[in-house]
């Protein structure tokens, strides 16, 4: 065999292997897999054949990444296809068998990685599907997603201006704008990994403001028992501040709420006085703007009066309801008085539809974040840098590394404009009002639990057998038992996802969330018809 023959034989063998790999892959699960096949030239390549390891590897790098993009585009397409399922449910035990999750000693080919990517998305719940109503963060805003793609590619840490100059300036501009929308001039803000951590930042700043030496002296800086107050409907992260920060959850006082889920201000005052009488130090009140389950808004002005009277810090947890600050129609009375707060949590990844995750915490007073959290690590936050070091935001936080959560929000805001966000907020509220109207038009099939203040629509589905029963505790018990069964049917059918939970007043009920730009009136009609189709015989 001469050299040419040998090369030909080798090429033929390589082609055979290539085709074999394409058709016999153990995770060959996508019917459209061939679309994701690399060219013959590249199908046996591995990570080391592309950039950065192989400086000649740009053509293969490009082909590989373009195929990844094809996989992502197909996922986006099917997320927006109302005939496609929201999910393909398998129990963990069965799902494990469908996947090859092993991380091998010897790495796999790029071709296998493409199959891995497509298999991963095949079994992922499509949270951007118009029939996904399950979480406060629903939907897939494609401009924000484009931003996230760019963020991933830029792959930078947000602690210093020197490695993230553009993104740091974007944070500065956008957070200033958000504070203006709250109603403040000046102040300070930071993006945090989620609403819970944002609330923790508020707690830390409040304690620092009242006891500036706590940072150095710890517990000995406080002569007495600190107490915080929040409603019994608040997000659990508020209580977790008391556990994490040394108060103990017994010193996070849960104030009763009214039948609409709003804190009762007179009860708050009573409880503050009760604790003061014991010699405790009330210092922090949390108002929730948009409770997680019911979507209730605490009366901020009334709480601000009480905080003023007793010298407490007022924090507004508007992680959920904050988006409504952008709507002239719905902002008042829900968020009236928010400008009187000392701090505000506001998550653009919820109602505003920014990609997960994007959570902001704002302070009326500038300088607190830095003096509270600064540790002055000399290897990162040198004070003799070439630029104004106030742009090194990393020392304002208790984390070190910070993910870039700003670009996706900035790009989305550029696309929509503030007006576009206002229209978006109004549309979500109108769709929720539409859902409430439809529910009221079908009293035999649906029971509205309360008039919503937000896009949380809480209701029971009434199967045929309970339709003639008078509504009372006995029927509520049956309806509560039905929720998990109906939810299981939804997930097994794969056509719909709506959440359910009990609360302290009633057994399980459904909580529908409309926070996706994909949802239309027809989708609301589909949701109600599908619940009936799946649940009438329960
Ligand atoms: O704490 C919660 C956060 C989110 C979210 O970011 O989507 C609770 C929920 O959602 C929820 O859907 O109950």
XYZ file of C-alpha atoms and ligand atoms in Angstrom:
551
model
C 0.000 0.000 0.000
C 1.506 3.329 -1.021
C 1.096 6.506 0.935
C -1.834 7.780 -1.122
C -3.674 4.485 -0.695
C -2.963 4.552 2.994
C -4.351 8.055 3.342
C -7.469 7.074 1.371
C -8.002 4.036 3.557
C -7.538 6.124 6.646
C -10.040 8.712 5.350
C -12.594 6.030 4.530
C -12.199 4.581 8.020
C -12.576 8.024 9.563
C -15.772 8.625 7.552
C -17.093 5.277 8.687
C -16.393 6.160 12.327
C -17.952 9.545 11.842
C -21.170 8.101 10.438
C -21.186 5.404 13.063
C -20.872 7.967 15.826
C -23.694 9.961 14.304
C -26.071 7.040 14.075
C -25.080 4.964 17.099
C -24.599 7.525 19.773
C -25.865 6.265 23.154
C -27.658 9.561 23.760
C -29.126 9.735 20.279
C -32.546 10.901 21.359
C -33.487 13.825 19.175
C -35.358 13.022 15.992
C -33.867 16.146 14.438
C -30.346 15.122 15.457
C -28.996 15.179 11.920
C -29.461 18.916 11.820
C -26.942 19.030 14.610
C -24.352 16.899 12.854
C -20.966 18.391 12.295
C -19.419 18.109 8.850
C -17.340 15.031 8.137
C -14.261 17.125 8.504
C -15.093 18.040 12.090
C -17.209 15.248 13.458
C -14.399 13.423 15.242
C -12.832 16.521 16.728
C -12.522 17.111 20.415
C -12.287 20.188 22.611
C -8.555 20.393 22.036
C -9.077 20.799 18.284
C -10.864 24.122 18.647
C -9.924 27.489 20.091
C -8.185 28.286 22.323
C -6.106 25.110 22.368
C -5.795 24.896 18.585
C -4.885 28.269 17.134
C -5.816 26.972 13.666
C -9.166 25.789 14.959
C -11.433 28.744 14.157
C -13.419 26.985 11.335
C -14.222 24.035 13.613
C -14.934 26.378 16.537
C -17.377 28.305 14.408
C -19.145 25.233 13.102
C -19.476 23.795 16.606
C -20.879 27.018 18.077
C -23.240 27.575 15.130
C -24.648 24.106 15.770
C -25.092 24.981 19.445
C -26.997 28.068 18.322
C -29.160 25.875 16.056
C -30.041 23.758 19.086
C -30.919 26.871 21.089
C -33.013 28.283 18.250
C -34.967 25.043 17.967
C -35.660 25.215 21.699
C -36.857 28.810 21.336
C -39.063 27.802 18.402
C -40.692 24.958 20.267
C -41.043 27.121 23.409
C -43.220 29.399 21.286
C -45.147 26.600 19.622
C -48.515 26.201 21.316
C -48.821 22.687 19.894
C -45.559 21.642 21.534
C -45.560 20.433 25.112
C -44.437 22.544 28.043
C -42.570 19.587 29.452
C -41.919 15.912 28.990
C -42.177 14.642 32.523
C -40.269 11.610 33.795
C -39.727 10.572 37.392
C -36.101 11.078 38.504
C -35.441 7.333 38.397
C -36.622 7.060 34.769
C -35.042 10.362 33.749
C -31.668 9.113 34.963
C -31.988 6.185 32.584
C -32.808 8.441 29.644
C -29.677 10.509 30.124
C -25.975 9.838 30.012
C -24.911 12.047 32.908
C -21.554 10.428 33.490
C -18.456 12.617 33.293
C -15.966 10.250 31.686
C -12.228 9.886 32.253
C -11.630 10.469 28.563
C -13.516 13.395 27.082
C -16.128 12.910 24.347
C -16.212 14.424 20.848
C -17.691 17.775 19.911
C -20.366 15.829 18.058
C -21.328 14.085 21.279
C -21.408 17.434 23.077
C -23.971 18.661 20.548
C -26.107 15.620 21.212
C -25.691 16.229 24.948
C -26.896 19.826 24.502
C -29.938 18.817 22.493
C -30.840 16.009 24.903
C -30.551 18.401 27.833
C -33.024 20.819 26.290
C -35.335 18.007 25.168
C -36.143 17.284 28.820
C -36.001 20.845 30.117
C -39.282 22.478 31.125
C -40.040 25.286 28.664
C -40.459 28.178 31.053
C -40.965 30.474 28.056
C -43.930 28.450 26.740
C -47.184 30.462 26.781
C -48.774 27.699 28.882
C -46.188 27.873 31.676
C -47.873 29.791 34.519
C -45.995 28.141 37.362
C -43.511 30.685 38.728
C -43.133 34.370 39.373
C -40.498 34.338 36.630
C -42.115 32.993 33.460
C -41.346 33.726 29.820
C -38.277 34.064 27.637
C -37.568 37.628 26.580
C -35.375 37.177 23.530
C -33.603 40.527 23.701
C -32.692 39.882 27.308
C -31.591 36.404 26.267
C -29.366 37.870 23.553
C -27.878 39.982 26.331
C -27.244 36.889 28.408
C -25.484 35.246 25.479
C -23.216 38.267 25.189
C -22.631 38.256 28.937
C -21.599 34.609 28.805
C -19.190 35.366 26.004
C -17.659 38.388 27.728
C -17.313 36.178 30.832
C -16.155 38.814 33.248
C -16.436 39.373 36.952
C -18.221 42.493 38.128
C -16.011 43.447 41.044
C -13.730 45.988 39.411
C -13.959 48.635 36.717
C -10.651 47.467 35.306
C -12.074 44.185 34.057
C -15.702 45.224 33.352
C -15.642 48.927 32.418
C -18.712 49.024 30.175
C -20.833 46.798 32.388
C -19.932 48.741 35.539
C -21.035 51.983 33.871
C -24.248 50.317 32.712
C -24.956 49.311 36.311
C -24.341 52.856 37.414
C -26.739 54.345 34.854
C -29.518 51.784 35.150
C -29.514 51.570 38.945
C -29.620 55.380 39.152
C -32.624 55.285 36.830
C -34.354 52.669 38.958
C -33.796 54.798 42.077
C -35.303 57.776 40.267
C -38.330 55.637 39.419
C -38.616 54.721 43.106
C -38.625 58.479 43.755
C -35.149 59.146 45.094
C -32.383 61.534 44.203
C -29.009 59.984 44.894
C -28.685 56.881 47.037
C -26.919 53.671 46.133
C -27.807 50.242 44.738
C -26.305 46.906 43.825
C -27.337 43.828 41.870
C -27.507 40.758 44.080
C -27.916 37.042 43.432
C -31.670 36.940 44.065
C -34.306 38.723 46.121
C -33.438 36.850 49.304
C -29.858 38.113 49.292
C -31.140 41.581 48.381
C -33.292 41.511 51.525
C -30.242 40.390 53.501
C -28.300 43.422 52.213
C -31.128 45.646 53.463
C -30.990 44.022 56.888
C -27.200 44.419 57.101
C -27.316 48.089 56.082
C -30.103 48.801 58.587
C -28.153 47.253 61.448
C -24.992 49.047 60.358
C -26.804 52.370 60.254
C -28.118 51.927 63.792
C -24.981 50.284 65.239
C -22.026 51.433 63.138
C -19.522 49.551 65.284
C -21.220 46.168 64.830
C -18.856 45.425 61.951
C -15.824 45.568 64.250
C -17.281 44.675 67.635
C -19.947 42.166 66.668
C -22.674 41.345 69.172
C -21.047 43.395 71.931
C -21.891 46.548 69.948
C -25.575 46.044 70.689
C -26.839 46.386 74.209
C -30.113 44.508 73.985
C -32.192 42.273 71.776
C -32.749 43.453 68.196
C -36.194 42.721 66.813
C -37.501 42.873 63.261
C -41.119 42.895 62.034
C -42.771 41.620 58.895
C -46.175 40.302 57.900
C -47.145 36.655 58.125
C -47.406 36.710 54.309
C -43.837 37.876 53.655
C -41.249 35.992 51.659
C -39.469 33.452 53.859
C -36.125 35.122 53.197
C -37.065 37.962 55.563
C -37.300 35.493 58.439
C -34.098 33.891 57.277
C -32.287 37.225 57.899
C -33.081 36.807 61.595
C -31.653 33.278 61.559
C -28.537 34.198 59.570
C -27.741 37.451 61.375
C -27.889 36.261 64.956
C -31.317 37.518 66.068
C -32.954 34.117 65.938
C -36.273 33.629 64.214
C -38.113 34.247 67.515
C -37.055 37.858 67.073
C -38.535 38.164 63.628
C -42.067 39.053 64.650
C -44.722 37.909 62.200
C -47.454 40.536 62.164
C -50.962 39.315 61.262
C -52.405 40.238 57.886
C -55.983 40.983 56.863
C -58.172 38.769 54.685
C -56.559 40.328 51.573
C -53.064 39.357 52.753
C -51.995 42.894 53.762
C -50.213 43.592 57.040
C -52.440 45.149 59.714
C -50.589 48.355 60.738
C -52.314 48.651 64.128
C -51.103 45.122 64.980
C -47.587 46.121 63.988
C -47.677 49.052 66.375
C -49.029 46.862 69.186
C -46.278 44.316 68.648
C -43.561 46.984 68.556
C -44.847 48.360 71.863
C -44.998 44.876 73.339
C -41.339 44.241 72.472
C -40.253 47.679 73.648
C -41.951 47.001 76.979
C -39.678 43.963 77.294
C -36.642 46.181 76.750
C -36.031 44.914 73.212
C -34.865 47.113 70.341
C -37.276 47.166 67.368
C -35.157 48.304 64.425
C -36.405 46.913 61.117
C -39.809 46.679 59.462
C -40.316 44.855 56.195
C -43.215 45.844 53.951
C -44.012 43.446 51.141
C -45.053 44.914 47.791
C -46.483 41.875 46.062
C -46.611 38.830 48.338
C -45.457 35.576 46.808
C -48.718 33.655 46.933
C -51.562 36.179 46.908
C -49.778 39.181 45.380
C -50.843 41.532 48.202
C -49.369 44.984 48.829
C -48.751 46.174 52.388
C -49.803 49.818 52.971
C -46.371 51.452 52.769
C -47.398 54.934 53.928
C -48.963 53.627 57.108
C -45.897 51.530 57.830
C -43.626 54.494 57.098
C -45.512 56.541 59.734
C -44.970 53.796 62.304
C -41.288 53.437 61.408
C -40.833 57.189 61.760
C -42.516 57.128 65.173
C -40.386 54.280 66.556
C -37.116 54.950 64.739
C -37.193 51.777 62.629
C -35.675 51.194 59.233
C -38.346 50.618 56.566
C -37.494 48.067 53.911
C -39.866 47.398 51.008
C -39.549 43.931 49.527
C -40.842 44.685 46.035
C -38.968 41.762 44.492
C -42.250 40.701 42.928
C -44.348 43.883 42.718
C -41.508 46.274 41.827
C -42.233 46.073 38.108
C -45.483 47.961 38.702
C -43.426 51.049 39.592
C -43.196 51.419 35.817
C -46.949 51.630 35.345
C -48.733 54.918 35.982
C -52.022 53.034 36.027
C -51.135 50.319 38.533
C -48.361 51.868 40.646
C -50.867 53.656 42.870
C -52.119 52.862 45.393
C -50.089 49.647 45.474
C -46.655 51.203 45.830
C -47.666 54.638 47.104
C -45.169 55.772 49.718
C -42.309 53.604 48.440
C -40.125 56.720 48.280
C -40.371 56.913 52.078
C -38.586 53.554 52.444
C -34.920 53.292 53.410
C -34.347 50.352 51.079
C -36.191 48.582 48.271
C -35.687 45.121 46.739
C -36.841 44.963 43.097
C -36.302 41.938 40.840
C -36.392 42.675 37.108
C -36.256 38.902 36.468
C -39.801 38.553 37.702
C -42.538 40.855 36.373
C -40.251 42.697 33.929
C -39.150 39.449 32.298
C -35.375 39.986 32.396
C -33.573 36.668 32.235
C -32.729 34.863 35.441
C -31.351 36.147 37.421
C -31.580 39.876 37.844
C -32.245 41.250 41.292
C -31.603 44.738 42.607
C -31.417 46.307 46.051
C -31.631 50.087 46.424
C -30.769 52.396 49.311
C -31.959 55.914 49.874
C -28.712 56.832 51.624
C -25.455 56.708 49.716
C -22.342 55.279 51.368
C -24.009 52.704 53.607
C -23.278 49.682 51.436
C -19.579 50.407 51.260
C -19.102 51.288 54.909
C -21.125 48.273 55.991
C -19.509 45.657 53.776
C -16.075 46.933 52.778
C -13.150 44.683 53.662
C -10.536 46.466 51.507
C -8.836 43.390 50.065
C -5.619 44.916 48.842
C -5.127 42.535 45.932
C -8.414 43.595 44.299
C -9.383 47.012 45.557
C -6.101 48.880 45.550
C -6.567 52.521 46.423
C -3.808 53.797 44.095
C -5.396 52.694 40.823
C -5.297 54.729 37.649
C -9.042 55.496 37.687
C -11.682 56.706 40.160
C -12.020 53.703 42.473
C -15.613 54.452 43.352
C -16.328 52.414 40.205
C -14.851 49.309 41.856
C -18.209 48.187 43.205
C -16.984 44.797 44.441
C -16.211 45.938 47.961
C -19.808 47.003 48.591
C -20.950 43.405 48.802
C -20.408 40.401 51.039
C -19.654 38.197 48.046
C -16.417 38.561 46.159
C -17.208 37.555 42.600
C -20.346 39.012 41.100
C -22.101 37.725 37.988
C -22.883 40.207 35.251
C -26.646 40.635 35.586
C -26.818 44.112 34.128
C -26.258 43.699 30.400
C -29.378 41.624 29.741
C -31.501 44.196 31.580
C -29.801 47.157 29.928
C -30.306 45.678 26.441
C -33.930 44.844 27.201
C -34.537 48.373 28.509
C -32.895 49.824 25.361
C -35.232 47.715 23.239
C -38.467 48.427 25.073
C -37.801 51.867 26.417
C -39.419 52.825 29.705
C -42.688 53.241 27.762
C -42.454 49.692 26.465
C -42.016 48.388 30.004
C -45.063 50.367 31.090
C -47.122 48.819 28.279
C -45.805 45.397 29.234
C -46.815 45.835 32.897
C -50.267 47.090 31.888
C -50.736 44.181 29.510
C -49.896 41.582 32.192
C -52.362 43.220 34.562
C -55.065 43.362 31.863
C -54.570 39.686 31.070
C -54.959 38.858 34.757
C -58.152 40.915 34.848
C -59.320 38.963 31.799
C -58.632 35.691 33.616
C -60.622 36.881 36.636
C -63.563 37.802 34.349
C -63.479 34.396 32.666
C -63.381 32.619 36.037
C -66.392 34.623 37.195
C -68.235 33.695 34.011
C -67.855 29.994 34.912
C -68.873 29.808 38.590
C -69.816 26.142 38.195
C -66.204 25.253 37.312
C -64.037 27.816 39.087
C -64.034 29.491 42.481
C -62.090 32.760 42.719
C -60.506 32.970 46.166
C -60.003 36.719 46.220
C -59.870 39.738 43.920
C -56.193 39.975 42.975
C -54.141 43.134 43.363
C -51.545 41.772 40.952
C -51.088 38.984 38.412
C -51.475 36.221 41.019
C -54.894 34.710 40.380
C -55.822 32.346 43.218
C -58.652 29.915 42.614
C -60.004 26.404 43.013
C -61.045 24.200 40.137
C -64.414 22.550 40.842
C -64.751 19.033 39.425
C -68.220 17.790 38.504
C -68.907 15.976 41.767
C -68.586 19.097 43.979
C -70.554 21.466 41.762
C -73.772 21.087 43.722
C -72.150 21.217 47.155
C -72.477 24.462 49.125
C -69.103 26.189 49.445
C -67.668 25.709 52.945
C -64.901 23.936 54.835
C -66.052 20.502 53.681
C -65.895 21.428 50.000
C -62.625 23.327 50.495
C -61.078 20.189 51.961
C -62.005 18.198 48.848
C -60.789 20.984 46.556
C -57.484 21.082 48.418
C -57.014 17.346 47.945
C -57.713 17.663 44.252
C -54.925 20.219 43.585
C -51.929 17.854 43.682
C -53.789 15.263 41.606
C -54.732 17.789 38.962
C -51.197 19.183 38.972
C -49.838 15.653 38.466
C -52.183 15.215 35.509
C -50.987 18.525 34.018
C -47.389 17.444 34.301
C -48.004 14.003 32.904
C -49.984 15.444 29.988
C -47.198 18.028 29.606
C -49.641 20.635 28.363
C -49.774 23.102 31.238
C -48.057 24.163 34.448
C -49.818 26.093 37.220
C -48.631 26.125 40.835
C -50.608 25.260 43.963
C -49.998 25.617 47.686
C -51.907 25.868 50.947
C -51.793 28.981 53.096
C -52.579 29.617 56.744
C -56.267 30.199 55.945
C -57.098 27.479 53.457
C -55.977 24.116 52.083
C -54.257 23.784 48.701
C -55.404 26.144 45.962
C -54.068 27.106 42.553
C -52.015 30.269 42.110
C -51.778 31.263 38.468
C -49.088 33.733 37.425
C -49.173 35.784 34.237
C -45.709 37.291 33.949
C -44.781 36.187 30.441
C -45.009 38.398 27.374
C -45.982 35.304 25.382
C -49.382 34.917 27.040
C -52.570 35.995 25.243
C -56.293 35.844 26.056
C -56.466 32.613 24.025
C -53.827 31.082 26.301
C -55.880 32.007 29.356
C -58.889 30.337 27.706
C -56.737 27.305 26.933
C -55.581 27.114 30.552
C -59.134 27.123 31.896
C -60.355 24.609 29.312
C -57.375 22.324 29.887
C -57.891 22.270 33.668
C -61.467 21.261 33.003
C -60.476 18.598 30.477
C -57.935 17.123 32.884
C -59.896 17.511 36.087
C -63.653 17.261 35.545
C -63.833 13.625 36.708
C -61.773 14.055 39.884
O -39.223 33.155 45.851
C -39.675 32.929 44.730
C -38.993 33.314 43.583
C -39.542 33.040 42.359
C -38.938 33.443 41.087
O -37.908 34.133 41.120
O -39.533 33.093 40.069
C -40.888 32.280 44.590
C -41.355 32.021 43.335
O -40.699 32.393 42.243
C -42.631 31.405 43.084
O -42.980 31.224 41.915
O -43.323 31.088 44.051
